[in-house]
Coordinates of C-alpha atoms in Angstrom, one line a residue:
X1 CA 0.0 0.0 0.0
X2 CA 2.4 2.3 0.9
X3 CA 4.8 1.2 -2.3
X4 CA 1.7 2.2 -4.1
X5 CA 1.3 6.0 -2.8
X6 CA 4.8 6.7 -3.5
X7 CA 4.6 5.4 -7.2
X8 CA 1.8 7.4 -7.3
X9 CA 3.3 10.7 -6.1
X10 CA 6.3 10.1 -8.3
X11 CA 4.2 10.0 -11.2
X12 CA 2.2 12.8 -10.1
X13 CA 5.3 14.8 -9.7
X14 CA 6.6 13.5 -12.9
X15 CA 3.2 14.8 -14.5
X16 CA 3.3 18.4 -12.9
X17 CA 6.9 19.4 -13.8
X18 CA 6.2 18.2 -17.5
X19 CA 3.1 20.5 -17.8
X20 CA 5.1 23.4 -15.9
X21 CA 8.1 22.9 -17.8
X22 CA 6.4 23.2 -21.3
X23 CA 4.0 25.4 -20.3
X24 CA 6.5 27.8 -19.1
X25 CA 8.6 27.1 -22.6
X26 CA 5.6 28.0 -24.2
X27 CA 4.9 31.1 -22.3
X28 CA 9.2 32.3 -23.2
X29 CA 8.6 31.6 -26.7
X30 CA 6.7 34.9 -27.1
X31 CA 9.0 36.4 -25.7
X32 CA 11.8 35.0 -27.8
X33 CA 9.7 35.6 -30.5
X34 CA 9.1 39.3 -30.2
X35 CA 10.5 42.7 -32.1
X36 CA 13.6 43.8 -29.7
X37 CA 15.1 47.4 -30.6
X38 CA 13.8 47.7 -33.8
X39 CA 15.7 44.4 -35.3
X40 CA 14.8 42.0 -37.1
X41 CA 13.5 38.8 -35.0
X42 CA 14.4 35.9 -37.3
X43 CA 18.4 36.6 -37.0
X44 CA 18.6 36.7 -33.3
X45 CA 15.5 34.5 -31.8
X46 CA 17.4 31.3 -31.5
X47 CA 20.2 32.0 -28.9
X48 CA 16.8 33.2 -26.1
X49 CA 14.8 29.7 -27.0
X50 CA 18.1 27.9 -26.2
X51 CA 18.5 30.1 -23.2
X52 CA 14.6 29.8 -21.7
X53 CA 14.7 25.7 -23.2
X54 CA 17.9 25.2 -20.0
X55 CA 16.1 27.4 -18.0
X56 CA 12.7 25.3 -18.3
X57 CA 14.8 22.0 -18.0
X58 CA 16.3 22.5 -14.5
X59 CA 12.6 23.3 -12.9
X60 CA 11.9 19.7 -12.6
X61 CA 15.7 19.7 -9.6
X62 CA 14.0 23.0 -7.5
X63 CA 12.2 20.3 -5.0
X64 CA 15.7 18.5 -4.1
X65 CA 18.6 21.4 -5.5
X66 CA 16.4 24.7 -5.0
X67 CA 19.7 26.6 -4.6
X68 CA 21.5 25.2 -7.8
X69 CA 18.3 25.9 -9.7
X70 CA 17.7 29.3 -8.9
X71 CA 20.6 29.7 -9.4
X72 CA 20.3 28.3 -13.0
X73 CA 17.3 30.2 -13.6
X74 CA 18.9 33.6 -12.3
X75 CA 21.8 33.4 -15.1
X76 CA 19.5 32.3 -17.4
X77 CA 17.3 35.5 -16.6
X78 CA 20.5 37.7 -16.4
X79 CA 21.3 36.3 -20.2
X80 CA 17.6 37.0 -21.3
X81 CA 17.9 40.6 -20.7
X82 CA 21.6 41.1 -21.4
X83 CA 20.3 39.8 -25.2
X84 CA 17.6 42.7 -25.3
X85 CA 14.6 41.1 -24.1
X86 CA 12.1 42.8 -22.3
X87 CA 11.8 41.9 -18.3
X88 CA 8.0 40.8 -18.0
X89 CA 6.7 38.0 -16.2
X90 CA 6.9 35.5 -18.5
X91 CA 10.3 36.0 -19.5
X92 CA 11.0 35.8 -15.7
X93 CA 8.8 32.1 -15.2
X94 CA 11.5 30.0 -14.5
X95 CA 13.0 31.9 -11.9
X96 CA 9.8 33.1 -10.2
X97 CA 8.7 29.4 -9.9
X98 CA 12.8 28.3 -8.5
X99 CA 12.4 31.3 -6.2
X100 CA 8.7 30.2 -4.5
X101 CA 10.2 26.7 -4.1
X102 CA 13.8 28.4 -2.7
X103 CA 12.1 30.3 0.4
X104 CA 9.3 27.0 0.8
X105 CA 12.4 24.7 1.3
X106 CA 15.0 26.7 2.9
X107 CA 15.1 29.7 5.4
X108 CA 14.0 33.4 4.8
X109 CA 17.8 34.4 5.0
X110 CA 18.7 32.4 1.8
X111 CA 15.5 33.1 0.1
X112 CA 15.7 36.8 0.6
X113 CA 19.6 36.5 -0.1
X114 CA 18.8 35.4 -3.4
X115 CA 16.1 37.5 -4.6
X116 CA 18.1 40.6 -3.8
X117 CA 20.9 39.6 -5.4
X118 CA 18.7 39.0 -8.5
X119 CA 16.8 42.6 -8.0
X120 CA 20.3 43.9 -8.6
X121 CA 21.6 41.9 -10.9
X122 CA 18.8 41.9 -13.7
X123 CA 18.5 45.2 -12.6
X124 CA 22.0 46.5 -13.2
X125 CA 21.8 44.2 -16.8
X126 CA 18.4 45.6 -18.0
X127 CA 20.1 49.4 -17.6
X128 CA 23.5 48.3 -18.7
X129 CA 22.9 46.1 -21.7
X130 CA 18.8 45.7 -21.9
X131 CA 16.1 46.6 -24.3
X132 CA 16.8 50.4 -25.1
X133 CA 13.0 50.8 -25.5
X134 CA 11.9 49.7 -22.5
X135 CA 10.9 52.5 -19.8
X136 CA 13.3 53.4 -17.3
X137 CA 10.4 52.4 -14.2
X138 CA 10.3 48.8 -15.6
X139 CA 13.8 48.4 -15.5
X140 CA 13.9 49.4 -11.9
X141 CA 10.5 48.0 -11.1
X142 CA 9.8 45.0 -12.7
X143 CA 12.6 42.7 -11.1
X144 CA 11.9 43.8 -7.6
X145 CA 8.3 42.9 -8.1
X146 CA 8.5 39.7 -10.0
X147 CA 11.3 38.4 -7.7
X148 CA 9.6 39.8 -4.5
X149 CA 6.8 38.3 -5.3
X150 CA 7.3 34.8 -5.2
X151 CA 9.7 34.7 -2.4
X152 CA 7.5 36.1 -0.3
X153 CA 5.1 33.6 -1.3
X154 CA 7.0 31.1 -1.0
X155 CA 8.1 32.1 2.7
X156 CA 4.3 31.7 3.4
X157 CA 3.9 28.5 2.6
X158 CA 7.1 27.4 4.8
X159 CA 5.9 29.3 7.2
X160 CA 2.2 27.5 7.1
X161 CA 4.1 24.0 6.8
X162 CA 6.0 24.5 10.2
X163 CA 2.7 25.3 11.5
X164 CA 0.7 22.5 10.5
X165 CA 4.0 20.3 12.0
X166 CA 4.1 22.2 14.7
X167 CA 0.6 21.6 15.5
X168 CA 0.5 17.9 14.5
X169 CA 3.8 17.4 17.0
X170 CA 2.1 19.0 20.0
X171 CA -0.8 17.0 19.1
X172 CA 1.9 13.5 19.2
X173 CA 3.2 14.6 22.4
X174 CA -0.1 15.4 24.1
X175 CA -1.3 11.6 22.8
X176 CA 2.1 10.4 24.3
X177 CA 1.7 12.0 27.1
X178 CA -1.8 11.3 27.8
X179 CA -0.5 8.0 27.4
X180 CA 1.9 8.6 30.1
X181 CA 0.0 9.6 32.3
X182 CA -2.3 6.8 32.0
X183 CA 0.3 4.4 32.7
X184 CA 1.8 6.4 35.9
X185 CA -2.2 6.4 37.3
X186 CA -2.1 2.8 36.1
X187 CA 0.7 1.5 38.4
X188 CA 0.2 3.9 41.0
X189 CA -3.0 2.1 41.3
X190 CA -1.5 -1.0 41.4
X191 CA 0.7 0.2 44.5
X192 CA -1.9 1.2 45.8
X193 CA -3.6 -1.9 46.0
X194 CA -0.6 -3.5 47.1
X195 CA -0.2 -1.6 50.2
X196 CA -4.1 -2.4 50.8
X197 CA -3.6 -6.3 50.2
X198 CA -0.4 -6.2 52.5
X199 CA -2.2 -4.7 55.1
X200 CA -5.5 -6.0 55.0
X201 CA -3.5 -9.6 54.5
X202 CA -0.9 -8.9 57.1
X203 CA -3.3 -7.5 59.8
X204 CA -5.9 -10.5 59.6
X205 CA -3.4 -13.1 59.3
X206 CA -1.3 -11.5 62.5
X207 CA -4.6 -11.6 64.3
X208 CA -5.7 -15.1 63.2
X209 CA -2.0 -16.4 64.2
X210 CA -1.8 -15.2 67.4
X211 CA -6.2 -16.6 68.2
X212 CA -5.1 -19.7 67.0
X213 CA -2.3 -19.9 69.3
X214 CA -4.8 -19.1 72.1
X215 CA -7.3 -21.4 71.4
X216 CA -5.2 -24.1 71.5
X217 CA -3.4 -23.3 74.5
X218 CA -6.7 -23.1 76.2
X219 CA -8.3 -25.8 74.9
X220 CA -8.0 -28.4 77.3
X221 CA -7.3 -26.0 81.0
X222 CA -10.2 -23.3 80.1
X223 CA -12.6 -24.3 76.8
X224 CA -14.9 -21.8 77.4
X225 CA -12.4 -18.9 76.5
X226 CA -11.0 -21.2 73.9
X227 CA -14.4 -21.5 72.4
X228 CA -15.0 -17.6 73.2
X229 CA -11.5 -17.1 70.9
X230 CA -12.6 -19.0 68.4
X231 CA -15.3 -16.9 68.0
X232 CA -13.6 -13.8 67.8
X233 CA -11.3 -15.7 65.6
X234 CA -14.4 -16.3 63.2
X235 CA -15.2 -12.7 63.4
X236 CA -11.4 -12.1 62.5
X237 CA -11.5 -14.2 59.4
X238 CA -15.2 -12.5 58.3
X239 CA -14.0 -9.1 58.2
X240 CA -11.0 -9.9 56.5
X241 CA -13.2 -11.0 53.9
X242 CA -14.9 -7.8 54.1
X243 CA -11.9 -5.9 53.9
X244 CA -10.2 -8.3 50.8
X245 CA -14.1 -7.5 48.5
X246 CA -13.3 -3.9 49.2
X247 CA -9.7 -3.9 48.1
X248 CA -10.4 -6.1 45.0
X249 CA -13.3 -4.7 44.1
X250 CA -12.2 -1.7 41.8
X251 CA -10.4 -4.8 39.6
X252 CA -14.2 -6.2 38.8
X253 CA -15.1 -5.9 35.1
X254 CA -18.4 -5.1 34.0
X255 CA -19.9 -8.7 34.5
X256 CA -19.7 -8.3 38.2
X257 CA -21.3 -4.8 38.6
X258 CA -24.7 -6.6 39.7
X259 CA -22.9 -7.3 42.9
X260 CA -22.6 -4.7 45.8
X261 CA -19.8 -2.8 46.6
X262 CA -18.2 -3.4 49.9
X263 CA -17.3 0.5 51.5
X264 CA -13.9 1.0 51.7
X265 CA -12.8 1.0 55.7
X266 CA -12.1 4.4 57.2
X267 CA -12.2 5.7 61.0
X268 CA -15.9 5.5 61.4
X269 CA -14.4 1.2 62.0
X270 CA -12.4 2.8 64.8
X271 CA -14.0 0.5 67.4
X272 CA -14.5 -2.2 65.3
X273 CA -10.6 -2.4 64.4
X274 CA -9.2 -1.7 68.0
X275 CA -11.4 -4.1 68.8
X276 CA -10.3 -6.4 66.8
X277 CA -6.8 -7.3 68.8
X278 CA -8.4 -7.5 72.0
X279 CA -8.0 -11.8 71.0
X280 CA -4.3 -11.0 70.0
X281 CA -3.6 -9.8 74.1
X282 CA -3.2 -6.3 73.0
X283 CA -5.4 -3.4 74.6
X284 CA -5.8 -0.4 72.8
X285 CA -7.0 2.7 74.1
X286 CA -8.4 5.8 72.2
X287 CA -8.2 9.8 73.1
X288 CA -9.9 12.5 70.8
X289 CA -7.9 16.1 71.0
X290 CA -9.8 18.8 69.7
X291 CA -13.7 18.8 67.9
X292 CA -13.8 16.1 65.6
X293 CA -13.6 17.2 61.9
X294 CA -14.8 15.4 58.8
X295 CA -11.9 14.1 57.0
X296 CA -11.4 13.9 52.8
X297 CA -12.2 10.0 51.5
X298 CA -8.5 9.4 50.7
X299 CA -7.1 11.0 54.0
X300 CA -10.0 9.0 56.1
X301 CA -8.5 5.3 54.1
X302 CA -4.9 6.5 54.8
X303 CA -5.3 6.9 58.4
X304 CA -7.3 3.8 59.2
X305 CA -4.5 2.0 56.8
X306 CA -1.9 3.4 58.9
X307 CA -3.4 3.1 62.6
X308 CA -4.3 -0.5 61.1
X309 CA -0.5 -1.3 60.3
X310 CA 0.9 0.6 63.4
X311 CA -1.1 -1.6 65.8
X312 CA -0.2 -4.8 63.9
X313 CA 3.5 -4.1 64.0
X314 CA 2.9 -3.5 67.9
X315 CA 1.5 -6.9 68.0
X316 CA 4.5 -8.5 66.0
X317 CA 7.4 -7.1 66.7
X318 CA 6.6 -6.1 70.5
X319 CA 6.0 -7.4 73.8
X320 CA 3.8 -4.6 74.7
X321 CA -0.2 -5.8 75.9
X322 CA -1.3 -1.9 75.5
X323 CA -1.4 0.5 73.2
X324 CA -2.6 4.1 72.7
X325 CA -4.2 5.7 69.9
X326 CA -4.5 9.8 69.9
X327 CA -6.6 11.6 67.2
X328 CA -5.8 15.0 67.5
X329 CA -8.0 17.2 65.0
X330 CA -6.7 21.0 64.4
X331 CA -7.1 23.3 61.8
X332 CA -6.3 22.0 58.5
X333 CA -4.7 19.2 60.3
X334 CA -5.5 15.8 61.3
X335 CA -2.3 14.0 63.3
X336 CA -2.5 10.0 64.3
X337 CA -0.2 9.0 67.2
X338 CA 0.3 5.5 67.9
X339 CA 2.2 4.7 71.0
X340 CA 3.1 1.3 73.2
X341 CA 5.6 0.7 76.4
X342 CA 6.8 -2.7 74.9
X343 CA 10.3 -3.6 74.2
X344 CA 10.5 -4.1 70.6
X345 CA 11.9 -7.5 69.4
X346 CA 14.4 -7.7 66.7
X347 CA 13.1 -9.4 63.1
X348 CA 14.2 -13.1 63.5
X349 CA 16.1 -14.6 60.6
X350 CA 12.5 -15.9 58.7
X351 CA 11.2 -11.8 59.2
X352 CA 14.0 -10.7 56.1
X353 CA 11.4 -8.3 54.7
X354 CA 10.7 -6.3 58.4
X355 CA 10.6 -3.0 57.7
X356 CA 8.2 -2.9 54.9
X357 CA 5.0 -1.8 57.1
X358 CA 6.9 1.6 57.8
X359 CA 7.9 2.3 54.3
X360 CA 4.1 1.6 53.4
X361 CA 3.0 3.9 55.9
X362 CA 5.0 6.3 54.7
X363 CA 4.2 6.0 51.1
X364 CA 0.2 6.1 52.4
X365 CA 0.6 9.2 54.3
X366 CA 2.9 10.8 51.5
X367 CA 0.3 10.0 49.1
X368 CA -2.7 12.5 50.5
X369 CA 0.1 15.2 51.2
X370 CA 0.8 14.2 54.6
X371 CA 4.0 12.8 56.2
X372 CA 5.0 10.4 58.9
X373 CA 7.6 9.6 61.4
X374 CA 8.3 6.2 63.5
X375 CA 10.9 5.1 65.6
X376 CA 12.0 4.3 69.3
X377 CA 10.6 6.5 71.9
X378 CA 13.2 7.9 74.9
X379 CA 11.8 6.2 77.4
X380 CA 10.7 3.4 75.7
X381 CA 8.7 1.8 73.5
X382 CA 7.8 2.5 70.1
X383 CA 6.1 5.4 68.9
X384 CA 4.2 6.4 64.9
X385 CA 3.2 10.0 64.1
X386 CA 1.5 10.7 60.8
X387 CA 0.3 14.2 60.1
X388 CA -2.4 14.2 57.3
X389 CA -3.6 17.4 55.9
X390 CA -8.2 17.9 56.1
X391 CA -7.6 19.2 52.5
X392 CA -6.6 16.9 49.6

């Protein structure tokens, strides 16, 4: 196909320089042809239809050597006149038509370069050596106009061409950036899903661990609390469910939009997630500072995310049975403290990816504008700070 369209543009070039080139002979001929200075035409005709026949021939170069054929055309112009002939427009055809397609494939400096030089040139001939009939105003005039003329023509359509590139580049690089910028929001969702998994996963599993343990080591001295963890053990499992359809469910397809959407968690699940590790051994107490203040969708998800990953990482990598939870609300600021007495436990040598959790929460609070800080307190203990701006 594409073989196809360039045979066919060669031919159609091939077709429009062989009508412009005879036409433009044809045009010269009357020229050539015409009483100069009171002689006789027959005896000196022949040298200006040589003269306009090169002239003609080169036109069909001025798309891939515009400077050699204006060049070409110039001299042949220059001899034109220096033989008698009057400057009109058709004696000057060939070089008008290498001049338009000069400027339209080079820069305005060569193209007007060019045509002066040809303004003074045919000029200088036509008073030198030109027709003696001809008016002195055409011999000044007529090569500035018909040399003028084109160029600046010819400088349009350049000038036109850059524009409809320029356009059709910025119109590339906003589809590849569009393109872009899908991708980034593409795995940016992805991370963000797999912070959600981990610490949906890790949270529930932690939890389930740690009432399985307890279960079985009350089994046989105390079943009812045994059978009273296994409870909260199935309640443990559900809402890890709960949480997993939540997480997933923006990865459904349209097949699946008949089933309801699970709410994604946020700090109105406060009690239910404190809650929540009262099986693991670890009581968590909650203080409000300050009136309590709506917080932005993404900002509410971050902080439950992080309180949820803070109080896990108390659970495994502490010997602390309490923990405290401070929601301090202020002005355009919402700051989660997490705090615990226990003596934190190094990772063991099956833990090699500890360390992860505080990356994530940084990442999470990072993501809604916020920022976060964790690390030993001085007296003690362990102790997670994440600021999260109301506004997002």
């Amino acid at each position: 196909m594409i073989d196809s369209l360039q045979r066919y543009a060669r031919r159609r070039h091939l077709a429009l320089d062989a009508l412009l080139v005879l036409g433009l002979f044809g045009c010269s001929l009357l020229t050539c042809m015409g009483v100069l200075d009171g002689q006789d035409p027959p005896g000196t005709w022949w040298p200006g239809v040589l003269v306009c026949a090169v002239s003609c021939a080169a036109l069909p170069w001025r798309r891939t050597r515009p400077r050699a054929t204006a060049a070409l055309t110039m001299a042949g112009a220059l001899v034109m006149t220096a033989l008698g002939h009057l400057i009109t427009a058709l004696l000057l055809g060939p070089l008008t038509v290498a001049l338009f397609s000069l400027a339209a494939r080079t820069n305005r400096r060569t193209a007007n370069t060019v045509a002066g030089l040809g303004i003074v040139l045919l000029t200088a001939t036509a008073l030198l050596a030109g027709a003696s009939a001809e008016p002195l105003m055409v011999k000044l005039l007529s090569p500035a106009f018909w040399l003028l003329l084109p160029t600046s023509l010819g400088t349009l359509n350049r000038v036109h061409k850059a524009y409809l590139e320029a356009v059709q580049a910025r119109a590339e690089h906003a589809e590849r950036t569009r393109d872009e910028e899908a991708r980034r929001r593409v795995t940016e969702e992805r991370l963000r899903i797999a912070r959600d998994l981990h610490d949906v996963v890790a949270h529930h599993l932690v939890l389930a661990s740690m009432q399985a343990g307890a279960a079985a080591r009350f089994f046989r001295p105390q079943p009812e609390k045994a059978e009273r963890v296994l409870a909260e053990l199935s309640v443990a499992t559900s809402a890890a469910l709960r949480e997993l359809r939540a997480t997933v469910g923006v990865l459904r397809g349209p097949q699946d939009e008949e089933q309801p959407a699970v709410p994604a968690p946020g700090l109105a699940g406060l009690a239910d997630l404190t809650g929540s590790f009262r099986g693991a051994g670890l009581a968590v107490t909650v203080s409000v500072g300050g009136a309590r203040l709506p917080l932005p969708a993404s900002t509410d998800l971050t902080a439950y995310r992080i309180l949820q990953e803070a109080l896990t990482n108390v659970t495994k990598h502490s010997a602390a049975r309490e923990a405290r939870v401070c929601l301090d609300y202020s002005p355009g600021l919402f700051r989660l403290t997490v705090t615990n007495d226990g003596v934190v436990r190094p990772p063991g040598p099956r833990d090699p990816h500890s360390g992860y959790g505080i990356l994530g929460m940084r990442e999470r609070a990072r993501s809604v504008g916020g920022r976060l800080s964790a690390g030993p307190r001085p007296g003690g203990g362990f102790e997670v700070v994440a600021d999260l701006p109301l506004t997002h």
